[in-house]
Tab-separated table of C-alpha atoms in Angstrom:
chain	number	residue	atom	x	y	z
A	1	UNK	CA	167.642	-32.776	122.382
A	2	UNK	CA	169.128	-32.489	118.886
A	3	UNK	CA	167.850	-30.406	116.512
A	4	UNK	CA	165.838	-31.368	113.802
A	5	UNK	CA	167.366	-31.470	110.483
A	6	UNK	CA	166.422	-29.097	107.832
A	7	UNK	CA	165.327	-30.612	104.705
A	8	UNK	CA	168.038	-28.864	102.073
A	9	UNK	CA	166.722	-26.944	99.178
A	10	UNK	CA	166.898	-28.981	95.962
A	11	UNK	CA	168.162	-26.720	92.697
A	12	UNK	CA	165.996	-27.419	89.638
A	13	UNK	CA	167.869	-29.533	87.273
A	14	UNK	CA	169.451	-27.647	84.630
A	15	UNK	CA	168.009	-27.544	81.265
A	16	UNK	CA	167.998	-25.490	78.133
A	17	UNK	CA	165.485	-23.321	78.985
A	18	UNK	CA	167.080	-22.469	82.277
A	19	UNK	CA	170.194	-21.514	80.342
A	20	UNK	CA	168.460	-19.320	77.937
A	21	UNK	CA	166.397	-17.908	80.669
A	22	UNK	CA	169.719	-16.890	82.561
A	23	UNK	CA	171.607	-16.487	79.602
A	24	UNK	CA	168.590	-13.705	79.007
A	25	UNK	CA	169.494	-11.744	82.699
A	26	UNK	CA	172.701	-11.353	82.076
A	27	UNK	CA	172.254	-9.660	78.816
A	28	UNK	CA	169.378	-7.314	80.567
A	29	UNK	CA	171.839	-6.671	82.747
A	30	UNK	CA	175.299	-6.247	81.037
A	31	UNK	CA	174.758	-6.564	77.436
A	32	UNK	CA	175.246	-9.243	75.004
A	33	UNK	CA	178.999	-7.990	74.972
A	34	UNK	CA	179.223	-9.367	78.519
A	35	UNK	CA	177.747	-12.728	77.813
A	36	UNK	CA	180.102	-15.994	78.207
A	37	UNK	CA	180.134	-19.471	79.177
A	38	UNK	CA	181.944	-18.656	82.416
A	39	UNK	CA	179.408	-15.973	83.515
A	40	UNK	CA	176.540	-18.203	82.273
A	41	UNK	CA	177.799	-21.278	84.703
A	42	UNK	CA	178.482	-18.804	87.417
A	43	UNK	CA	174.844	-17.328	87.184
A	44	UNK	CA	173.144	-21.065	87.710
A	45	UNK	CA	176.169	-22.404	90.069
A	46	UNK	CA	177.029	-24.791	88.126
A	47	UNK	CA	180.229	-25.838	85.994
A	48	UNK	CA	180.892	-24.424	82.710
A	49	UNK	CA	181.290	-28.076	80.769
A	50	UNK	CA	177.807	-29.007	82.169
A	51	UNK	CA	175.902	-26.288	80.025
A	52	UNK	CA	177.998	-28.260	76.623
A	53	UNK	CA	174.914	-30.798	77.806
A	54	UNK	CA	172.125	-28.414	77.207
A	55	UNK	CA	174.019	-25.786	74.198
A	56	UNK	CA	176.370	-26.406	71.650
A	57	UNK	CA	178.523	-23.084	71.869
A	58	UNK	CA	177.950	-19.271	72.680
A	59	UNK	CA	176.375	-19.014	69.197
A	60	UNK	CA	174.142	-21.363	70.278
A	61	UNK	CA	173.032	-19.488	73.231
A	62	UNK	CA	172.455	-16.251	70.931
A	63	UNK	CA	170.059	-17.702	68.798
A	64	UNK	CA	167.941	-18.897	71.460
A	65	UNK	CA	168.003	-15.580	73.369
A	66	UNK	CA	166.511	-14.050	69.573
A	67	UNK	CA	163.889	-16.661	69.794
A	68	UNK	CA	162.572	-16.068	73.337
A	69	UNK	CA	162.301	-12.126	72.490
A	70	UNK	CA	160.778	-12.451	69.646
A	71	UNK	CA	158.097	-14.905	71.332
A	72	UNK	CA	157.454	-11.686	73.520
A	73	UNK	CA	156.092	-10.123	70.689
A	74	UNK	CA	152.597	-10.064	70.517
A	75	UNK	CA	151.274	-11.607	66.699
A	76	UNK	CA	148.010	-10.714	65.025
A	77	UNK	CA	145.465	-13.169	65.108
A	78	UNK	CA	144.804	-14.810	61.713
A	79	UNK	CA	141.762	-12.673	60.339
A	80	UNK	CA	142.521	-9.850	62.267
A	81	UNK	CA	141.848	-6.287	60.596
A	82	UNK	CA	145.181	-5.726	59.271
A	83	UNK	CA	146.232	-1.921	61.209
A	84	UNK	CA	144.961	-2.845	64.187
A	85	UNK	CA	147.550	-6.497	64.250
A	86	UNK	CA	150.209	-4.041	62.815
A	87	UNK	CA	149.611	-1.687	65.911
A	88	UNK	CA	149.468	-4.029	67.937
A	89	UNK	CA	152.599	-5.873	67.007
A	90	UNK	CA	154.498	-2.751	66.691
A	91	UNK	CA	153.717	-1.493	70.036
A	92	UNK	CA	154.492	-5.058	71.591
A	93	UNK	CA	158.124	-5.204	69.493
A	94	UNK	CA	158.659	-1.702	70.965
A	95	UNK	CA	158.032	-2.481	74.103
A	96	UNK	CA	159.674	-5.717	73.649
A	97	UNK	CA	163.066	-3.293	72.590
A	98	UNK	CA	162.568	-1.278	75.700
A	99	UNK	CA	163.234	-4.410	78.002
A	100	UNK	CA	165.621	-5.818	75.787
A	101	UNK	CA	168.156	-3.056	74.693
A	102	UNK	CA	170.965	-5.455	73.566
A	103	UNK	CA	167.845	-7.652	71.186
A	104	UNK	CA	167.900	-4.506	68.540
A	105	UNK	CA	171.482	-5.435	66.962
A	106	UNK	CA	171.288	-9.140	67.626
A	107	UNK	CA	168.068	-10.062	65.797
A	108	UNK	CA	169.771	-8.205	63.252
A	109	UNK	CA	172.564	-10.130	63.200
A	110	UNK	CA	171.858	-14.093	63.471
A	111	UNK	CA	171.598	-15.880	60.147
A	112	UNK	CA	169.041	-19.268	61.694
A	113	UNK	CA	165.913	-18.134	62.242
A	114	UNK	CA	164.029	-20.650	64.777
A	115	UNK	CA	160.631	-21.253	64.784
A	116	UNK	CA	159.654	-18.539	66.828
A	117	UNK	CA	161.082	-15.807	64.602
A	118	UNK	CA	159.311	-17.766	61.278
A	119	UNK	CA	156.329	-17.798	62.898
A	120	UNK	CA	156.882	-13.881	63.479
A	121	UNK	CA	157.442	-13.622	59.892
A	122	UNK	CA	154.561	-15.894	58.742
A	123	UNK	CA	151.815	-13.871	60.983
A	124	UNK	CA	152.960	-10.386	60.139
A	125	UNK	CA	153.222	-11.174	56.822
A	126	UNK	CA	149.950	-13.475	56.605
A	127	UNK	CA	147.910	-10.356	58.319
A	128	UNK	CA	149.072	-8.115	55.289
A	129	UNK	CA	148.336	-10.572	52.903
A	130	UNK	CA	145.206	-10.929	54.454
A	131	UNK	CA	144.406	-7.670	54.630
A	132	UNK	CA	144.453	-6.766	50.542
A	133	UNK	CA	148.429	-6.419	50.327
A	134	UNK	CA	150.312	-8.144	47.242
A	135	UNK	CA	152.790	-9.860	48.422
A	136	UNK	CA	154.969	-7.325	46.587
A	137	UNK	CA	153.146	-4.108	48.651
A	138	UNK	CA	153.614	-6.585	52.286
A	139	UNK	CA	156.941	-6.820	51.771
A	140	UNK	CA	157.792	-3.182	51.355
A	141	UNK	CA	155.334	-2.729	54.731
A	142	UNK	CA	157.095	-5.161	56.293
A	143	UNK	CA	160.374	-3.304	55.587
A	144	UNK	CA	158.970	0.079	56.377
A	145	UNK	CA	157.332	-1.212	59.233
A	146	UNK	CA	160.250	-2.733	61.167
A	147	UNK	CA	162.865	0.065	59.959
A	148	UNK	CA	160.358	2.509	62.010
A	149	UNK	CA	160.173	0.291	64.969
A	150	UNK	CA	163.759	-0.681	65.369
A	151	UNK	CA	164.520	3.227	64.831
A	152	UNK	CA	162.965	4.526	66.916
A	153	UNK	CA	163.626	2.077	70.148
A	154	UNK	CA	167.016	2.595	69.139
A	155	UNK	CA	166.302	6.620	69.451
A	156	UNK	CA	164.618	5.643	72.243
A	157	UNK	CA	167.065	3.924	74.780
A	158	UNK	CA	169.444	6.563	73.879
A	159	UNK	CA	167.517	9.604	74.696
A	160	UNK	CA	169.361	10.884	77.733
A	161	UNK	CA	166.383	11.083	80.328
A	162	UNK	CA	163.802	8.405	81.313
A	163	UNK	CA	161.117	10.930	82.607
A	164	UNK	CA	159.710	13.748	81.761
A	165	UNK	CA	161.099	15.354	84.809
A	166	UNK	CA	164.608	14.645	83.516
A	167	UNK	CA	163.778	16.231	80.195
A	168	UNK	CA	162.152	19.088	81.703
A	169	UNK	CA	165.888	19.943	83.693
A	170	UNK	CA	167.427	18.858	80.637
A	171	UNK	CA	165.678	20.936	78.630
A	172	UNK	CA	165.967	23.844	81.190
A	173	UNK	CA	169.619	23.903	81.159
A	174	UNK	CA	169.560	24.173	77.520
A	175	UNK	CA	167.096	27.446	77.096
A	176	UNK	CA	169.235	28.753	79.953
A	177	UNK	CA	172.379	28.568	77.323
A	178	UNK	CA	170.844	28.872	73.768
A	179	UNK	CA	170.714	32.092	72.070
A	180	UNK	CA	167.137	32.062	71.449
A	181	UNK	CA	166.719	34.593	68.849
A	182	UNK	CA	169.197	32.650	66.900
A	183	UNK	CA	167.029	29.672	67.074
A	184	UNK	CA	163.527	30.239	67.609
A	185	UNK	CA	162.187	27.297	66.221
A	186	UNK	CA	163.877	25.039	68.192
A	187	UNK	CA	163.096	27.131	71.351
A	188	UNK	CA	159.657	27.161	70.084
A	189	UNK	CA	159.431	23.449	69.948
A	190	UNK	CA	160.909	23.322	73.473
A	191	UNK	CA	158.629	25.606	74.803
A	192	UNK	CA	155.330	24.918	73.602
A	193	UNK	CA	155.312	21.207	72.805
A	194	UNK	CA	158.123	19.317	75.243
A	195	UNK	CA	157.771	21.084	77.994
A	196	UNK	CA	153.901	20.850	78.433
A	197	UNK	CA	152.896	18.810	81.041
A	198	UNK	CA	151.757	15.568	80.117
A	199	UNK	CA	154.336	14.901	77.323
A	200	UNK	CA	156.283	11.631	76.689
A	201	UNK	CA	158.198	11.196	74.394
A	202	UNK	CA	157.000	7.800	73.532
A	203	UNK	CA	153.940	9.424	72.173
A	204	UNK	CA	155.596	10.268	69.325
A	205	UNK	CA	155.740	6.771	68.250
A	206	UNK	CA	152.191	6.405	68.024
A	207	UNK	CA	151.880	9.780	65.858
A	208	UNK	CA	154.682	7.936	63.634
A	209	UNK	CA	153.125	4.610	63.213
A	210	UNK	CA	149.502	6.075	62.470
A	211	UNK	CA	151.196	7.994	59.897
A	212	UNK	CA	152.918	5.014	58.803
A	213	UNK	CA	149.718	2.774	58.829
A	214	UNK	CA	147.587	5.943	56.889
A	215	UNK	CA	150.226	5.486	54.147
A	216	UNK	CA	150.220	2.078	53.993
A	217	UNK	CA	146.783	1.875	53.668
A	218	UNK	CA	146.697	4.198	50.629
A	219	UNK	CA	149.718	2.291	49.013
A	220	UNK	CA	147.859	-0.868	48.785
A	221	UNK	CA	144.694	0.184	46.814
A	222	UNK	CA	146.775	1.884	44.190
């Protein structure tokens, strides 16, 4: 008796979102740098002139891949108190940052901002506004805002440990070789602050953007 033929798997027709979405792994995986139309065709087995149906170009590609991370971030809702949207926008970008290592220098470096990034813009800038900032005073928050963000992920993903056991060997070798007397503050730090259990590093960044925030918060009423 023959056997019964297996129905084959049908690939979902290609589109421009399922560029972008693969366009999206490969940079999670090898960087922007790594990125081409090649790669891209290889990734959804398909051939390279068929994704000239869905993108213009490469450049094309990059500015939707700044659009979909940026629509990761989370907004403030219009009427929101203004430092708790801020918090909670800078937290989401962060985390956004920590997925996305290779999103830091491109959203820097595209000059078309879609629609997701204006309404990024818009809502940050609306909560501010909202919140008893001149538009003079949310602009300088935005800056100061992002420039702490953006720093610090970019601190961040080039710390040389992921977990606090790593920084705990890490920071083992290094008491082992440092002439403590010389330094004692820095041992001190090591010591009593990173090497207590419990500590991430990524705490910091809430100390920072409370700080941040307090200030901010004092700025505008002057």
């Amino acid at each position: 008796m023959a056997k019964e033929k297996q129905p084959t798997k049908r690939r979902a027709p290609l589109s421009r979102e399922r560029v972008l979405s693969a366009a999206v792994k490969l940079a999670d995986r090898g960087g922007v740098e790594s990125l081409s139309m090649r790669k891209l065709a290889q990734a959804l087995k398909v051939e390279a002139m068929s994704l000239y149906n869905h993108v213009a170009n490469k450049d094309e590609i990059l500015d939707g891949l700044v659009e979909i991370v940026i629509s990761e971030i989370e907004l403030p809702a219009k009427g929101a108190d203004w430092k708790h949207g801020m918090r909670l926008r800078a937290n989401s970008a962060r985390e956004m940052f920590l997925r996305h290592p290779w999103a830091i220098s491109l959203m820097e470096s595209r000059k078309n901002p879609g629609p997701a990034a204006m309404r990024y813009y818009d809502a940050v800038i609306g909560c501010m506004r909202e919140g008893g900032f001149s538009i003079a005073m949310a602009a300088h928050a935005f800056s100061v805002l992002d420039s702490y963000i953006l720093g610090f992920a970019m601190q961040e993903l080039k710390m040389p440990f992921d977990t606090s056991d790593e920084l705990a060997d890490i920071a083992d070798n290094i008491l082992e070789q440092l002439p403590t007397a010389e330094f004692p503050h820095f041992t001190e730090m090591i010591v009593e602050h990173a090497l207590k259990p419990g500590y991430d590093y990524g705490d910091e960044f809430e100390f920072g953007l409370e700080l941040m925030l307090d200030g901010l918060e004092r700025a505008k009423d002057t």
